[in-house]
């Protein structure tokens, strides 16, 4: 049986309201030296941030919004995508343990989906020093108890909307931190093969034909065949030609 988290969340700062838990942690870092594994959580985020400058909206007191402080100094700058891999498989693993009948998948690069709807998002902010990671902030937003979330965010779902039972947010957080610690230690031990395999095993639409929209608006069918070490998505077109993309360069159409 997996152990309880040893260091993740040992130092926990619980806030009732904050602009963004990632920003709070950034600010804390500019003033003090928090211990590795510090977790900042908030019942309400006024200016939650998402990837690519998007906003992250979450109902107050219903969901999980938290940030984890880590010092993965063992990672080279070229390996930072492993933080995305490690954190997304950790969330999927925790959700599968909590809800074994449900299937959760990773939408590249690090969104967590249930049946084509997003249930969690991750915002990772790294500081680099001499070609290595100095520290990282892993901000996680998970839709837990919002009811009928798709009525206001059509492409989203929540645990409540899947299982129809109100969840204990602290219990869900505990499982996620435990899993995050487990996979972080795997990464620290350089068990890259396990992490790579789990990421591909849980990757939405891996090796399946789907529709993509390119930056110029062109829509094309292709399949995801690989992820580069840097995190770029490798798509194979029907011509068998392969092309790599970053998140800004393509969207996919469900
Ligand atoms: C995304 O899917 O675009 C990423 C969303 C990340 C949201 C979380 S909530 C806790 C942390 N604080 C933030 O401001 N953002 C992250």
PDB file of N, CA and C in Angstrom, residues 101-105 112-119 154-157 161-162 204-205 254:
ATOM      1  N   UNK A 101     -14.312   3.034 -10.818  1.00  0.00           N
ATOM      2  CA  UNK A 101     -15.162   2.688 -11.971  1.00  0.00           C
ATOM      3  C   UNK A 101     -15.035   3.706 -13.102  1.00  0.00           C
ATOM      4  N   UNK A 102     -14.402   4.832 -12.825  1.00  0.00           N
ATOM      5  CA  UNK A 102     -14.343   5.912 -13.818  1.00  0.00           C
ATOM      6  C   UNK A 102     -13.001   5.931 -14.537  1.00  0.00           C
ATOM      7  N   UNK A 103     -13.039   6.456 -15.767  1.00  0.00           N
ATOM      8  CA  UNK A 103     -11.815   6.540 -16.555  1.00  0.00           C
ATOM      9  C   UNK A 103     -11.412   8.010 -16.706  1.00  0.00           C
ATOM     10  N   UNK A 104     -10.260   8.341 -16.188  1.00  0.00           N
ATOM     11  CA  UNK A 104      -9.725   9.700 -16.324  1.00  0.00           C
ATOM     12  C   UNK A 104      -8.513   9.630 -17.247  1.00  0.00           C
ATOM     13  N   UNK A 105      -8.372  10.613 -18.103  1.00  0.00           N
ATOM     14  CA  UNK A 105      -7.271  10.601 -19.065  1.00  0.00           C
ATOM     15  C   UNK A 105      -6.576  11.959 -19.087  1.00  0.00           C
ATOM     16  N   UNK A 112      -6.629  17.223 -17.282  1.00  0.00           N
ATOM     17  CA  UNK A 112      -7.199  15.934 -16.903  1.00  0.00           C
ATOM     18  C   UNK A 112      -8.661  15.916 -17.354  1.00  0.00           C
ATOM     19  N   UNK A 113      -8.992  14.862 -18.073  1.00  0.00           N
ATOM     20  CA  UNK A 113     -10.315  14.752 -18.687  1.00  0.00           C
ATOM     21  C   UNK A 113     -11.071  13.518 -18.204  1.00  0.00           C
ATOM     22  N   UNK A 114     -12.398  13.652 -18.241  1.00  0.00           N
ATOM     23  CA  UNK A 114     -13.284  12.502 -18.031  1.00  0.00           C
ATOM     24  C   UNK A 114     -14.325  12.591 -19.143  1.00  0.00           C
ATOM     25  N   UNK A 115     -14.371  11.575 -19.966  1.00  0.00           N
ATOM     26  CA  UNK A 115     -15.310  11.543 -21.098  1.00  0.00           C
ATOM     27  C   UNK A 115     -15.360  12.861 -21.870  1.00  0.00           C
ATOM     28  N   UNK A 116     -14.235  13.265 -22.388  1.00  0.00           N
ATOM     29  CA  UNK A 116     -14.148  14.461 -23.231  1.00  0.00           C
ATOM     30  C   UNK A 116     -14.473  15.782 -22.525  1.00  0.00           C
ATOM     31  N   UNK A 117     -14.512  15.762 -21.204  1.00  0.00           N
ATOM     32  CA  UNK A 117     -14.725  17.014 -20.462  1.00  0.00           C
ATOM     33  C   UNK A 117     -13.603  17.206 -19.454  1.00  0.00           C
ATOM     34  N   UNK A 118     -13.199  18.451 -19.335  1.00  0.00           N
ATOM     35  CA  UNK A 118     -12.058  18.739 -18.450  1.00  0.00           C
ATOM     36  C   UNK A 118     -12.492  18.781 -16.990  1.00  0.00           C
ATOM     37  N   UNK A 119     -11.744  18.055 -16.171  1.00  0.00           N
ATOM     38  CA  UNK A 119     -12.064  18.050 -14.733  1.00  0.00           C
ATOM     39  C   UNK A 119     -10.971  18.756 -13.915  1.00  0.00           C
ATOM     40  N   UNK A 154     -19.322  24.679 -20.694  1.00  0.00           N
ATOM     41  CA  UNK A 154     -19.785  23.487 -21.421  1.00  0.00           C
ATOM     42  C   UNK A 154     -18.764  22.356 -21.516  1.00  0.00           C
ATOM     43  N   UNK A 155     -17.483  22.682 -21.626  1.00  0.00           N
ATOM     44  CA  UNK A 155     -16.491  21.616 -21.829  1.00  0.00           C
ATOM     45  C   UNK A 155     -15.924  21.083 -20.519  1.00  0.00           C
ATOM     46  N   UNK A 156     -16.584  21.403 -19.374  1.00  0.00           N
ATOM     47  CA  UNK A 156     -16.037  20.991 -18.078  1.00  0.00           C
ATOM     48  C   UNK A 156     -16.939  19.988 -17.369  1.00  0.00           C
ATOM     49  N   UNK A 157     -16.339  19.249 -16.458  1.00  0.00           N
ATOM     50  CA  UNK A 157     -17.112  18.377 -15.576  1.00  0.00           C
ATOM     51  C   UNK A 157     -16.528  18.471 -14.169  1.00  0.00           C
ATOM     52  N   UNK A 161     -20.552  15.899 -10.638  1.00  0.00           N
ATOM     53  CA  UNK A 161     -21.347  15.613 -11.844  1.00  0.00           C
ATOM     54  C   UNK A 161     -21.130  14.191 -12.354  1.00  0.00           C
ATOM     55  N   UNK A 162     -20.056  13.547 -11.928  1.00  0.00           N
ATOM     56  CA  UNK A 162     -19.796  12.163 -12.346  1.00  0.00           C
ATOM     57  C   UNK A 162     -20.427  11.177 -11.357  1.00  0.00           C
ATOM     58  N   UNK A 204      -5.085  10.795 -23.699  1.00  0.00           N
ATOM     59  CA  UNK A 204      -6.308  10.851 -24.506  1.00  0.00           C
ATOM     60  C   UNK A 204      -5.949  10.859 -25.989  1.00  0.00           C
ATOM     61  N   UNK A 205      -6.608  10.004 -26.746  1.00  0.00           N
ATOM     62  CA  UNK A 205      -6.460   9.923 -28.214  1.00  0.00           C
ATOM     63  C   UNK A 205      -5.075   9.497 -28.693  1.00  0.00           C
ATOM     64  N   UNK A 254     -13.076  17.734 -30.789  1.00  0.00           N
ATOM     65  CA  UNK A 254     -13.638  16.445 -30.339  1.00  0.00           C
ATOM     66  C   UNK A 254     -14.763  15.989 -31.242  1.00  0.00           C
TER      67      UNK A 254
END
